[in-house]
mmCIF file of C-alpha atoms and ligand atoms in Angstrom:
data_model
loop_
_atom_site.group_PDB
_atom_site.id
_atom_site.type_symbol
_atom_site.label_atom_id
_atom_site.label_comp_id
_atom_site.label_asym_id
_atom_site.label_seq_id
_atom_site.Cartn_x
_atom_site.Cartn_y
_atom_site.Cartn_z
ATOM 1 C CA UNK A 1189 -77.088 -21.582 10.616
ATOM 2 C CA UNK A 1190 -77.890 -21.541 6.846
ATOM 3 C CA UNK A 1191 -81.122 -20.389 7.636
ATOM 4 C CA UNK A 1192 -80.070 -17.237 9.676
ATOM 5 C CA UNK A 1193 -77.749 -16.581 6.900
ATOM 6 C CA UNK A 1194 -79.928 -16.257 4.318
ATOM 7 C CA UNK A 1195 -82.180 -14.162 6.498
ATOM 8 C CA UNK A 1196 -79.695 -12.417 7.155
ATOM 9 C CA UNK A 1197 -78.629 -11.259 3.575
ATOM 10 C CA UNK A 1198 -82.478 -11.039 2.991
ATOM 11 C CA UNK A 1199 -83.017 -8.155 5.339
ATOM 12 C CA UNK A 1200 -80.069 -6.949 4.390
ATOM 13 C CA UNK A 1201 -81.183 -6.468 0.603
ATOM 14 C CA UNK A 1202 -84.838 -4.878 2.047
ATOM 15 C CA UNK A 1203 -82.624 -2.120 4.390
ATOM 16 C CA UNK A 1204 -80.654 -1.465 0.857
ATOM 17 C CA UNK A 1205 -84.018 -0.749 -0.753
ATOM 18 C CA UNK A 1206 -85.447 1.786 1.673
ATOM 19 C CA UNK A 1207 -84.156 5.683 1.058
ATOM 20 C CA UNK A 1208 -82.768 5.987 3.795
ATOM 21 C CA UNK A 1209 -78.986 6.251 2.188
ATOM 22 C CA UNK A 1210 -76.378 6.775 4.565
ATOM 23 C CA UNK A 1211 -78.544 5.520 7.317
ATOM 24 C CA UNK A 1212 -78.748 2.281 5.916
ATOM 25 C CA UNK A 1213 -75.578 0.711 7.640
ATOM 26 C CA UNK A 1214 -76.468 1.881 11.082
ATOM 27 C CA UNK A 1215 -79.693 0.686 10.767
ATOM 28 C CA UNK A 1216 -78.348 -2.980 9.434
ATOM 29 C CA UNK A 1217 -76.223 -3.060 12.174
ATOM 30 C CA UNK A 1218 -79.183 -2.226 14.829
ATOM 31 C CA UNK A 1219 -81.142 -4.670 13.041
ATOM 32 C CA UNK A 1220 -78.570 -7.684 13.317
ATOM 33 C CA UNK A 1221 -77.816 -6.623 17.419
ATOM 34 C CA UNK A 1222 -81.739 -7.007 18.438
ATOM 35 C CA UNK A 1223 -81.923 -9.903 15.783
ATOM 36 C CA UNK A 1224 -78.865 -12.141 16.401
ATOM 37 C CA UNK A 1225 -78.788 -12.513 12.835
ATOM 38 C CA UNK A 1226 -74.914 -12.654 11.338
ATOM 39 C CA UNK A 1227 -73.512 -9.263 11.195
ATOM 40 C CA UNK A 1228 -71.161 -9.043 8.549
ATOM 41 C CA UNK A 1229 -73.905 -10.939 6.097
ATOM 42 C CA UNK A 1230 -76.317 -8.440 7.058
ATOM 43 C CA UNK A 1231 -74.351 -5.216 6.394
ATOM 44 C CA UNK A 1232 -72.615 -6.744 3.103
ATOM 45 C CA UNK A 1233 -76.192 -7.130 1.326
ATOM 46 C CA UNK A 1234 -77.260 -3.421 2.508
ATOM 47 C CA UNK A 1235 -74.337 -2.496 1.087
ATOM 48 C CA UNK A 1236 -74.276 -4.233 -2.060
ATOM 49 C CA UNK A 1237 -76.933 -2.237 -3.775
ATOM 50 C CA UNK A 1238 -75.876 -1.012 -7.147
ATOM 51 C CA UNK A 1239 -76.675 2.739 -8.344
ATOM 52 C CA UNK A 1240 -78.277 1.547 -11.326
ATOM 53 C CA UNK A 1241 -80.105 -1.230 -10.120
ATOM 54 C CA UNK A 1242 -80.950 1.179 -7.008
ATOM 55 C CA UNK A 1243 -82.620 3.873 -9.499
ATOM 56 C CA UNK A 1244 -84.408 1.516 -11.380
ATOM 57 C CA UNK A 1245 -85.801 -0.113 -7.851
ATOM 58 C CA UNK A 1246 -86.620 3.583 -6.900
ATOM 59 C CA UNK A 1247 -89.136 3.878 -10.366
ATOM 60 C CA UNK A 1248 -90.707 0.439 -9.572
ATOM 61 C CA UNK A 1249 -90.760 1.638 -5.641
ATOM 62 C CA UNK A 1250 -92.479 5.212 -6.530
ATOM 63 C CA UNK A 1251 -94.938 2.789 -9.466
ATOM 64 C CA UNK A 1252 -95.848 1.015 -7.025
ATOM 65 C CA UNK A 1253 -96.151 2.797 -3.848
ATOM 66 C CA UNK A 1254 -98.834 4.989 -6.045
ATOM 67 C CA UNK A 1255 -100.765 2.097 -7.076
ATOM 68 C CA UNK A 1256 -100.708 0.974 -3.143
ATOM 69 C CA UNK A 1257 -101.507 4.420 -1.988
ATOM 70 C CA UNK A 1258 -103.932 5.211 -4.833
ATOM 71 C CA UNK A 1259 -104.986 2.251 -6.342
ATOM 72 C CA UNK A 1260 -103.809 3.686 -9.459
ATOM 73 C CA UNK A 1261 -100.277 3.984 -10.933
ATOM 74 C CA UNK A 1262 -98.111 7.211 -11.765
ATOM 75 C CA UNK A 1263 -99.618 9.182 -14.775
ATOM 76 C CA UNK A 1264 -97.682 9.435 -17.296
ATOM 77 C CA UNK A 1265 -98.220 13.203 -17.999
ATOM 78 C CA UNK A 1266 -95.921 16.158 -16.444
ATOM 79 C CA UNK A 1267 -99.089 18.489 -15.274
ATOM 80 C CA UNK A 1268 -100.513 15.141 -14.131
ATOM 81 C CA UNK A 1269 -97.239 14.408 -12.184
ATOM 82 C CA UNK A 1270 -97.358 18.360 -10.960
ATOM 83 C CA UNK A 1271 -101.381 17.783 -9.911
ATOM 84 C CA UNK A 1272 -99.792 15.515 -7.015
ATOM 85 C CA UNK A 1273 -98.185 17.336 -4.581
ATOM 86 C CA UNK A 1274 -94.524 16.626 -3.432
ATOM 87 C CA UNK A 1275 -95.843 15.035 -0.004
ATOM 88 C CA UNK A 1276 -97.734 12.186 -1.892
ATOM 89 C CA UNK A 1277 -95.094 11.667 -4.176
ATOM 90 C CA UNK A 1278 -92.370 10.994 -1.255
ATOM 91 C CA UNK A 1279 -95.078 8.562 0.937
ATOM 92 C CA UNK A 1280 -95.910 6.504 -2.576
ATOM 93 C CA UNK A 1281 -91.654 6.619 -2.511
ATOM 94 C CA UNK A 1282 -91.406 5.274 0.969
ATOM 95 C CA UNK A 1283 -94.576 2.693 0.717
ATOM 96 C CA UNK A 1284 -93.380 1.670 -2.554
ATOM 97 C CA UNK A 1285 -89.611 0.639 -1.305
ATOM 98 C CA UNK A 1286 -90.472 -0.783 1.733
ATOM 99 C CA UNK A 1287 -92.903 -3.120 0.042
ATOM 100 C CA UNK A 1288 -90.684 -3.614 -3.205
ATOM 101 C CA UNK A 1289 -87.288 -4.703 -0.658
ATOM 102 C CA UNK A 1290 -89.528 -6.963 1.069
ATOM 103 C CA UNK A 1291 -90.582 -9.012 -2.160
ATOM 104 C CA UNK A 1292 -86.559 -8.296 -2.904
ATOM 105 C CA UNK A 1293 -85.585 -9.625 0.296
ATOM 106 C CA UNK A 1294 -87.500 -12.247 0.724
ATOM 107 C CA UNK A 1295 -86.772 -13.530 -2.777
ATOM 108 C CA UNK A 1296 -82.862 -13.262 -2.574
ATOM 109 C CA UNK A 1297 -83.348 -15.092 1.404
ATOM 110 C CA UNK A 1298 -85.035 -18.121 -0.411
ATOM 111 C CA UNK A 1299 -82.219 -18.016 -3.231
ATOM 112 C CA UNK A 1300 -79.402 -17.677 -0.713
ATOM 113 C CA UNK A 1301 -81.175 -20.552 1.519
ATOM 114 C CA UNK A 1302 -81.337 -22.733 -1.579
ATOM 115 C CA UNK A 1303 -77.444 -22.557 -2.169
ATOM 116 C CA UNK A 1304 -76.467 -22.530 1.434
ATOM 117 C CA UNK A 1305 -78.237 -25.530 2.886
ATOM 118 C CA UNK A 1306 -76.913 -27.880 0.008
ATOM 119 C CA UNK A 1307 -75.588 -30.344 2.407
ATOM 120 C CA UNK A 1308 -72.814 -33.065 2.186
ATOM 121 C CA UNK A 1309 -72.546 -36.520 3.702
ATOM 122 C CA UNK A 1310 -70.453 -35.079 7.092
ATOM 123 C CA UNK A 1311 -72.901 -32.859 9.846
ATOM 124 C CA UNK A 1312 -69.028 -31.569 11.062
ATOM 125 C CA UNK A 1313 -68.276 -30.307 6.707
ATOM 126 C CA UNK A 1314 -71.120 -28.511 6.748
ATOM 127 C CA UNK A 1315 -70.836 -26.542 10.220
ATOM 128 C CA UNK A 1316 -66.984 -25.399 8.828
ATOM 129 C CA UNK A 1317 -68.208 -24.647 6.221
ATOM 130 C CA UNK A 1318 -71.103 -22.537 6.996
ATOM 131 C CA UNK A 1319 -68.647 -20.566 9.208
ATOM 132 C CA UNK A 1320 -65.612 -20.344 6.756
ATOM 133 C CA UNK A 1321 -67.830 -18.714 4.283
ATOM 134 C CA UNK A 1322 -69.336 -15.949 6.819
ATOM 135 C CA UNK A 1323 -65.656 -14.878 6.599
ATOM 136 C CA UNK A 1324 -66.016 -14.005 3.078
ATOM 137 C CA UNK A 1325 -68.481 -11.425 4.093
ATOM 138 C CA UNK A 1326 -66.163 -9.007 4.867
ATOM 139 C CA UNK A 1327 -65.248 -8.426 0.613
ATOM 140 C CA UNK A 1328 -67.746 -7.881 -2.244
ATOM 141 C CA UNK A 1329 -70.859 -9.273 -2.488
ATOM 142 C CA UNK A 1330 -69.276 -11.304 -5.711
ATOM 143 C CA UNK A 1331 -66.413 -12.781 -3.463
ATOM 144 C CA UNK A 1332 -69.044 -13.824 -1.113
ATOM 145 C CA UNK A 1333 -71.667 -15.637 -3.815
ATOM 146 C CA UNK A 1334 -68.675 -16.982 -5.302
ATOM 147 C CA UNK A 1335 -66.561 -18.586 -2.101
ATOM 148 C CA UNK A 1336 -69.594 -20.262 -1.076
ATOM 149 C CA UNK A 1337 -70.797 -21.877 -3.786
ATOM 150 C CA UNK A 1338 -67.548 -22.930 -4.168
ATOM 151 C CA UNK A 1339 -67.499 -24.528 -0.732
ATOM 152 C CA UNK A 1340 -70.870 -26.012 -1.228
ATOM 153 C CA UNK A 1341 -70.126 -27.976 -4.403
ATOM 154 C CA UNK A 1342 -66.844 -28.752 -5.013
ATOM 155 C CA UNK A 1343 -66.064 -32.066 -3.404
ATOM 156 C CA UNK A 1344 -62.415 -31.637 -2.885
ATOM 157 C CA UNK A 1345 -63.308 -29.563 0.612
ATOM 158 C CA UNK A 1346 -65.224 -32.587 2.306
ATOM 159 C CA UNK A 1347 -63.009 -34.928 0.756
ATOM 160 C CA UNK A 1348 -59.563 -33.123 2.290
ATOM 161 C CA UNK A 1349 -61.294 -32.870 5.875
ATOM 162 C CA UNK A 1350 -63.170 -35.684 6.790
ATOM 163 C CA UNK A 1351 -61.647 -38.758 4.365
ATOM 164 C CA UNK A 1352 -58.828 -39.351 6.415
ATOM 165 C CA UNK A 1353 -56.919 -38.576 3.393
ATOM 166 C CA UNK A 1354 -55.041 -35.671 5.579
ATOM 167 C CA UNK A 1355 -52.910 -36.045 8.980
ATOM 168 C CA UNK A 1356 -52.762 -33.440 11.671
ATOM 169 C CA UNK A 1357 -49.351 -31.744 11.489
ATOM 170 C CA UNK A 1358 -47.205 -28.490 12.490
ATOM 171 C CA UNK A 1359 -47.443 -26.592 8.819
ATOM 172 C CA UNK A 1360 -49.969 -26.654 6.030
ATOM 173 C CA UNK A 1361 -48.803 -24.859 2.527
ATOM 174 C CA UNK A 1362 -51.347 -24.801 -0.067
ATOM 175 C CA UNK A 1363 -50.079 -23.605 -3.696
ATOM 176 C CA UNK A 1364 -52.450 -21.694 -5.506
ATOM 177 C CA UNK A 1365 -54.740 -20.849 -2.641
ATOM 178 C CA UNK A 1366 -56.529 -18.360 -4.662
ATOM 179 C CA UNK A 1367 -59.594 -16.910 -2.225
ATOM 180 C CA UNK A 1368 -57.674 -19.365 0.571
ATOM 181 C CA UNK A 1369 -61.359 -21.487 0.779
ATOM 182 C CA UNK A 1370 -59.163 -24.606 2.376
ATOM 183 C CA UNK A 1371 -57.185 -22.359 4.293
ATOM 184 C CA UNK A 1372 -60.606 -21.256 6.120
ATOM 185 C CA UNK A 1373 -61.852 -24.539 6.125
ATOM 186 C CA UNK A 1374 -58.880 -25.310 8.315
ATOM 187 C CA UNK A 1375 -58.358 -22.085 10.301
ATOM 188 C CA UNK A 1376 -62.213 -23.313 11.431
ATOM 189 C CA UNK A 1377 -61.494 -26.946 12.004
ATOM 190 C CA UNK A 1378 -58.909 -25.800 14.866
ATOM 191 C CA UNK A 1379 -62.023 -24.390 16.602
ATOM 192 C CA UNK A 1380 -64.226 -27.499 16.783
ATOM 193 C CA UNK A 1381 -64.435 -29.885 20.086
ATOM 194 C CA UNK A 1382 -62.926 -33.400 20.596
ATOM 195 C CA UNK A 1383 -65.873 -35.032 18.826
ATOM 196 C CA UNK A 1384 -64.169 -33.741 15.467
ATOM 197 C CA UNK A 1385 -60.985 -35.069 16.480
ATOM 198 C CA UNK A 1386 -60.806 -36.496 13.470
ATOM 199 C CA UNK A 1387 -60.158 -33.355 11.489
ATOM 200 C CA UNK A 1388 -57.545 -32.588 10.307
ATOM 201 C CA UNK A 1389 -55.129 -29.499 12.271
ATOM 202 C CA UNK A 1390 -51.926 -27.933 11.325
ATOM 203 C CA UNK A 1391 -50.513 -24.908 13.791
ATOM 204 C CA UNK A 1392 -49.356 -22.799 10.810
ATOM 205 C CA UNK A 1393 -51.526 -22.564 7.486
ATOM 206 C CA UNK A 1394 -49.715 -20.938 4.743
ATOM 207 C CA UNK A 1395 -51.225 -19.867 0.988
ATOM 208 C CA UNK A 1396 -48.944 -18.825 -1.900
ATOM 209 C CA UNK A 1397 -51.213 -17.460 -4.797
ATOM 210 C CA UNK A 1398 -49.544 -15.694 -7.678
ATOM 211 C CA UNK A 1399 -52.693 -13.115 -8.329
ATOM 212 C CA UNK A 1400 -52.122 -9.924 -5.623
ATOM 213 C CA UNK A 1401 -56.274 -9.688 -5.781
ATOM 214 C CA UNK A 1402 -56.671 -12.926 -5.108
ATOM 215 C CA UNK A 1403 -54.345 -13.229 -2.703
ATOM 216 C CA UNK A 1404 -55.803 -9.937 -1.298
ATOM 217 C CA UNK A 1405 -59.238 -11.587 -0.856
ATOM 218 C CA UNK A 1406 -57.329 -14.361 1.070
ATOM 219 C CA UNK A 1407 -56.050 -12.536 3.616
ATOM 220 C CA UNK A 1408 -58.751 -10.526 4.172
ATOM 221 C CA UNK A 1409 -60.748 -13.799 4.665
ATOM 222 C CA UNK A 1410 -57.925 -15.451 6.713
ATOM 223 C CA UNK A 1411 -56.697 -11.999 8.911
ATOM 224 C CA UNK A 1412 -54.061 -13.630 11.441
ATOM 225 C CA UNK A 1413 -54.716 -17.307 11.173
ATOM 226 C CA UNK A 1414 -52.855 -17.877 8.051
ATOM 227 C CA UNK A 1415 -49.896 -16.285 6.044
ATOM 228 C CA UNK A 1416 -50.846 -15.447 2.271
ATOM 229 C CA UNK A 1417 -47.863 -15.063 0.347
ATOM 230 C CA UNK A 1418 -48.197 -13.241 -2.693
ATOM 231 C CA UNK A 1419 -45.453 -15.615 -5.304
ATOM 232 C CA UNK A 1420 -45.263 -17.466 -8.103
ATOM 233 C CA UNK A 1421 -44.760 -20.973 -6.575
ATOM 234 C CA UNK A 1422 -42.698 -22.050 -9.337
ATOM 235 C CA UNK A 1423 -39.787 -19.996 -8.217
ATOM 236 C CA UNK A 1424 -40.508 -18.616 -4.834
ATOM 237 C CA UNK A 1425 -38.857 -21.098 -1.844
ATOM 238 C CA UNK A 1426 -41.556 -22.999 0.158
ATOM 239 C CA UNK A 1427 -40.880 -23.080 3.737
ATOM 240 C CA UNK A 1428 -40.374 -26.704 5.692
ATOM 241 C CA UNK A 1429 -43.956 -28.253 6.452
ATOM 242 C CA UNK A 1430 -45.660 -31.230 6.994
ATOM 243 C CA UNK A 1431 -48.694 -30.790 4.464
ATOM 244 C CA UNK A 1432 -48.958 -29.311 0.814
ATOM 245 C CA UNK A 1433 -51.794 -29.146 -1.062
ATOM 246 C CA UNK A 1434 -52.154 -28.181 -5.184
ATOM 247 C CA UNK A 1435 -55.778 -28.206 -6.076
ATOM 248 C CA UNK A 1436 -56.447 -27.537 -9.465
ATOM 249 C CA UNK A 1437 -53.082 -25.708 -10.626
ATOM 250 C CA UNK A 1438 -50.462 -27.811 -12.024
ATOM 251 C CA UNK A 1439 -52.715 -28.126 -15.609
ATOM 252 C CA UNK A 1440 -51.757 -24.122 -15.692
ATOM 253 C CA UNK A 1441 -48.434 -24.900 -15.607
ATOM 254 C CA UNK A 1442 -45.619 -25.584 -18.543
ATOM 255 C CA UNK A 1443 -44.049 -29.228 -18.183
ATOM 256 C CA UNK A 1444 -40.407 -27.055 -17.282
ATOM 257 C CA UNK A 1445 -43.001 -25.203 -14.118
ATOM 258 C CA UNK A 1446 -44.695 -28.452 -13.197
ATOM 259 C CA UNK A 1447 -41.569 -30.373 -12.927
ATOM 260 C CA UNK A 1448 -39.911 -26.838 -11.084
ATOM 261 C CA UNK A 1449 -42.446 -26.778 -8.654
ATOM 262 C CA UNK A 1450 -42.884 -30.589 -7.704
ATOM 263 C CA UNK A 1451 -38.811 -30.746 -6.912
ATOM 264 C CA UNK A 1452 -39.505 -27.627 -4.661
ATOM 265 C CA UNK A 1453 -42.283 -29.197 -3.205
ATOM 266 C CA UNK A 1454 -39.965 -32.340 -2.524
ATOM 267 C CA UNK A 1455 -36.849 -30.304 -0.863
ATOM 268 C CA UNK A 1456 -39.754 -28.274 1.732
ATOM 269 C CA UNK A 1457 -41.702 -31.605 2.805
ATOM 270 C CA UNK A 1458 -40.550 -33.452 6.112
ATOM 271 C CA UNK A 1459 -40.213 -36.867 5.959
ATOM 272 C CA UNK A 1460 -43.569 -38.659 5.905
ATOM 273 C CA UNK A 1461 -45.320 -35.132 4.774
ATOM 274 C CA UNK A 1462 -48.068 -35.638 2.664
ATOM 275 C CA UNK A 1463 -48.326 -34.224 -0.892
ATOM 276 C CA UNK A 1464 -52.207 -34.065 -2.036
ATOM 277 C CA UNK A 1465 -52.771 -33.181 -5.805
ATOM 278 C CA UNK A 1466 -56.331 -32.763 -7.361
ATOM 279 C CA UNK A 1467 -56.129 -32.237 -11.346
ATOM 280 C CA UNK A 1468 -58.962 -32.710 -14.425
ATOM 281 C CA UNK A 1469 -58.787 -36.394 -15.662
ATOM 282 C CA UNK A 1470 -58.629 -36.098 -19.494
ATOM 283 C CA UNK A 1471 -60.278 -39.099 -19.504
ATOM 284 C CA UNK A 1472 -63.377 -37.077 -17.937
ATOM 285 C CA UNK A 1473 -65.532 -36.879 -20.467
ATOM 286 C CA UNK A 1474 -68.210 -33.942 -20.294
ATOM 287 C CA UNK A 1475 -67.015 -32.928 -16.772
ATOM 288 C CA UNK A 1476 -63.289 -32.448 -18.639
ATOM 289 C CA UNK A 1477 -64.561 -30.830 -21.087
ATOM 290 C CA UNK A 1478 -65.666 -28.303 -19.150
ATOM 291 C CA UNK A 1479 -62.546 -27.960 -17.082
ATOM 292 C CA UNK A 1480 -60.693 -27.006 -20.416
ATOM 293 C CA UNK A 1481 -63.090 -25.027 -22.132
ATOM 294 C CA UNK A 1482 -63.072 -22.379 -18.709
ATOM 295 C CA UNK A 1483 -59.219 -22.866 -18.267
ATOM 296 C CA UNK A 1484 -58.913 -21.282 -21.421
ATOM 297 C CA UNK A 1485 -61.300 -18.676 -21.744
ATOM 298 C CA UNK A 1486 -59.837 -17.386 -17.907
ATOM 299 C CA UNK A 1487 -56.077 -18.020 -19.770
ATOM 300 C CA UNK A 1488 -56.754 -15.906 -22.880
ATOM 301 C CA UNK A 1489 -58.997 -13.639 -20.474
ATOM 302 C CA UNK A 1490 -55.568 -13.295 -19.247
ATOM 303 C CA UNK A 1491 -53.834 -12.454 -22.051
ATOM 304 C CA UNK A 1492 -52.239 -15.758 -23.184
ATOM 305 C CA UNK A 1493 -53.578 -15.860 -26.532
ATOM 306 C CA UNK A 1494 -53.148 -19.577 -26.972
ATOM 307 C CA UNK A 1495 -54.676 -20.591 -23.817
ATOM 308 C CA UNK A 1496 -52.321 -23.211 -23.294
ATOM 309 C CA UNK A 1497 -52.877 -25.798 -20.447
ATOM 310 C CA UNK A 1498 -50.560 -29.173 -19.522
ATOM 311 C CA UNK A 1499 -53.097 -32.163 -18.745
ATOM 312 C CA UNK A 1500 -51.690 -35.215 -18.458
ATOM 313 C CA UNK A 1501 -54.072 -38.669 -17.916
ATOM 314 C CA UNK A 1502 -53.198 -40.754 -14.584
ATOM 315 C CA UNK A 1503 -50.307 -42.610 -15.702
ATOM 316 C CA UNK A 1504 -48.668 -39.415 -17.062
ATOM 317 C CA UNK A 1505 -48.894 -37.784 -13.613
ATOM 318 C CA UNK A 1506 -48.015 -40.771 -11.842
ATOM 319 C CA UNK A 1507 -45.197 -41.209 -13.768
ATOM 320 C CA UNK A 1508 -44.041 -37.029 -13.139
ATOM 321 C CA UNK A 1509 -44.423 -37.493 -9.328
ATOM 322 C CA UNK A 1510 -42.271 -40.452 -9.247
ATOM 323 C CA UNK A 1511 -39.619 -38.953 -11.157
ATOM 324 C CA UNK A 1512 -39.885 -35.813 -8.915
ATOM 325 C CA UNK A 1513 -39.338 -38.527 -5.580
ATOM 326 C CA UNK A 1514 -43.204 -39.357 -4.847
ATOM 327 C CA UNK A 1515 -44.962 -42.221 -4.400
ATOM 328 C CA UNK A 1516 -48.785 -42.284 -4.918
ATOM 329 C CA UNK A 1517 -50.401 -43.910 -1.500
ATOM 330 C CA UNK A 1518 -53.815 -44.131 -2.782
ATOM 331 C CA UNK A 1519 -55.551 -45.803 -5.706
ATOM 332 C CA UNK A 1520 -56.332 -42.547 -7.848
ATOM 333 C CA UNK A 1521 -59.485 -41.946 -8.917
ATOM 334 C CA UNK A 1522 -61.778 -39.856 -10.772
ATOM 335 C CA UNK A 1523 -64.544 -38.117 -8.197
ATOM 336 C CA UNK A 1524 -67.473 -35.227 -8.099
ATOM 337 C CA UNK A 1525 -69.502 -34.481 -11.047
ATOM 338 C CA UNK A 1526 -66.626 -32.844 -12.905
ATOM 339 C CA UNK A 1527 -64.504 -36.335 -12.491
ATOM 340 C CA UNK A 1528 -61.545 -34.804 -11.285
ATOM 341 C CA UNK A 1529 -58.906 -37.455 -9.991
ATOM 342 C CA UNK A 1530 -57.678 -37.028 -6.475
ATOM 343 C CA UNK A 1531 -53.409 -37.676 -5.724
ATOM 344 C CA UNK A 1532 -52.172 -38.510 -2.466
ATOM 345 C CA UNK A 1533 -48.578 -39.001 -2.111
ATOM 346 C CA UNK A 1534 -45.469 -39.022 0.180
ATOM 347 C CA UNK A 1535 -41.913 -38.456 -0.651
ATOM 348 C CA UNK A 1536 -40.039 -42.148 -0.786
HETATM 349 C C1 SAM B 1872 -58.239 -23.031 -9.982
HETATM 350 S S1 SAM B 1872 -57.501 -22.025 -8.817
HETATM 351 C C2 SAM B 1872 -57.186 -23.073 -7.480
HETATM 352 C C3 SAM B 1872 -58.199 -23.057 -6.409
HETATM 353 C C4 SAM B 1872 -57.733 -23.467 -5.039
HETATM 354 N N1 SAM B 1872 -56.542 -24.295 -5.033
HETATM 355 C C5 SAM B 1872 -58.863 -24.165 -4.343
HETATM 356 O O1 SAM B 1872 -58.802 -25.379 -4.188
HETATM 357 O O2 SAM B 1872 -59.828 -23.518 -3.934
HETATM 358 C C6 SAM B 1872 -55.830 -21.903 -9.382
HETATM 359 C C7 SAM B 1872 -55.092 -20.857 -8.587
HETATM 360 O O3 SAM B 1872 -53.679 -21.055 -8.749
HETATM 361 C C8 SAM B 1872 -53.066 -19.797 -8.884
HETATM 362 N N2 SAM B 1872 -51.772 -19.984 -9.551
HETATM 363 C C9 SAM B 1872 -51.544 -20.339 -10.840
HETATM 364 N N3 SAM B 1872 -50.217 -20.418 -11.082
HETATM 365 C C10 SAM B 1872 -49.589 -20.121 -9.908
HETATM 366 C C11 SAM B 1872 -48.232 -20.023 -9.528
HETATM 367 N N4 SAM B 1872 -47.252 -20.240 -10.408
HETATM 368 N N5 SAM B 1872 -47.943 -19.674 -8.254
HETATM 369 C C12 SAM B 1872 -48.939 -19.431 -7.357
HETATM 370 N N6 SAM B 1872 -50.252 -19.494 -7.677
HETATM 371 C C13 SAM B 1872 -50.586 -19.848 -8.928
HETATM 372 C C14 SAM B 1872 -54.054 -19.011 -9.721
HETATM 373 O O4 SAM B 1872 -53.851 -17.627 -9.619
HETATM 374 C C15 SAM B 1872 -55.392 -19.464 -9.130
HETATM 375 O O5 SAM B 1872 -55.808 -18.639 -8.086
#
């Protein structure tokens, strides 16, 4: 499936190259019926083109369509230019692009393939998450490159799905979904076969995500098969469910939000819900290091001029969920090249 997905954004980056303009999508869309090749990958590359990148591709096109044509490139001269008449000028155009997008094309398929067929330990990870990050085809090109990358090297996904760290249930809320990856993750895991019965499956998937773009992107992703709620967690209620998730958010917090959203977290859980928190290990080394230094610059980004963050080491977080009622039922420990430490806990 990688592989059809990165030939798939491939010819989707040649059909942006040719001149054809407005005909482009139809086209793309012919293209992936005759093909089989994914749809929605194919028409967000020939739509991705940028104007300036597409007038600098038209030069190189019309350079080298002449040189093709000719065996010689543009001259440089205007009566030079005039000596060729309009005709010429629009084949070296068309030669030019269609052999320019196919070097384009087949470089960006090879790039894409690279990045897409980065494989983890579980066969079943990898099919979910091939098809959770089609989904993201339907936003920007960025949104796309970005959620599946993201689902191809953070750990956290794999981990979550197939470590038995995560029971099936009736609701799932995860705080600070932000492009609701997990949430797709598990809207696909309801659609694999009994062989995958080990997955994890909830009936209701909720995200709360504080950014309205973000959240945005989410939905879009998600359409009916999860509710995005656009809150700040630390005040908004959470409804009753049987699984919450906070990957990654309580270091943005102040100790007053942390401690705010953790006794929220405690009144919405049923009994023998599970709680699973994933925070930076200060303890990390390089991989922390790097967890601060682009926490900060995306705070101040923000506008918080201090960029502050609230890291605590293991025994200060241990020591916060147990005074907000939790009980840590694993041993926690730092995983993934980043070293990020891994809390799984139920209410006692
Ligand atoms: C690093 S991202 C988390 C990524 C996500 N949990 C995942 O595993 O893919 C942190 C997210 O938390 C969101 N966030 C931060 N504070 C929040 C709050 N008080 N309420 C809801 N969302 C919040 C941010 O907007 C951001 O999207």
């Amino acid at each position: 499936m990688s592989a059809r997905r990165a030939i798939a954004i491939g010819v989707g980056v040649w059909c942006s190259s040719l001149p054809l303009f407005a005909l482009r999508p139809p086209l793309a869309e012919r293209i992936a019926r005759i093909t089989g090749l994914p749809a929605d990958e194919l028409t967000l590359a020939t739509r991705s083109s940028r104007a300036w990148g597409s007038v600098l591709q038209l030069l190189v096109a019309w350079q080298v369509g002449a040189w093709l044509r000719r065996g010689d490139g543009l001259p440089l001269t205007r009566d030079a230019l005039r000596s060729i008449s309009p005709g010429q000028h629009a084949a070296d155009i068309v030669v030019g692009a269609v052999v320019v997008g196919a070097g384009l094309g087949l470089l960006t398929a090879l790039l894409t393939w690279l990045s897409l067929s980065r494989g983890s330990e579980y066969p079943a990870f990898d099919r979910l998450a091939d098809r959770a990050g089609t989904r993201y085809a339907r936003g920007s090109m960025t949104t796309w490159q970005f959620a599946n990358a993201k689902l191809r090297s953070d750990p956290i996904y794999a981990q979550t799905l197939c470590e038995d760290v995560l029971a099936s249930g009736g609701t799932l809320v995860d705080i600070g979904c932000s492009q609701g990856l997990m949430l797709a993750l598990l809207a696909e895991a309801r659609c694999e076969t009994a062989a995958e019965a080990s997955l994890p499956r909830f009936e209701h998937l909720i995200g709360v995500e504080v950014r309205a773009a973000v959240a945005q992107q989410a939905r879009e992703a998600l359409g009916n098969e999860a509710t995005i709620l656009e809150a700040d967690a630390t005040t908004a209620p959470l409804p009753a469910c049987d699984a919450v998730l906070i990957f990654d958010v309580l270091h943005l917090l102040s100790p007053e939000q942390q401690w705010a959203l953790l006794k929220t977290v405690a009144a919405a859980l049923r009994p023998g819900g599970t709680l699973l928190v994933r925070e930076a290990n200060p303890h990390g080394g390089a991989g922390f290091a790097i967890v601060r230094t682009v926490n900060r610059l995306k705070r101040m980004m923000g506008g918080d001029r201090h960029g502050r963050l609230t890291f605590r080491d293991v025994p200060g977080w241990v020591r916060l969920f147990r005074d907000a009622g939790f009980e840590p039922v694993n041993d926690p420990d730092a995983h993934g090249p980043l070293n990020n430490v891994l809390y799984r806990l139920r209410l006692y």
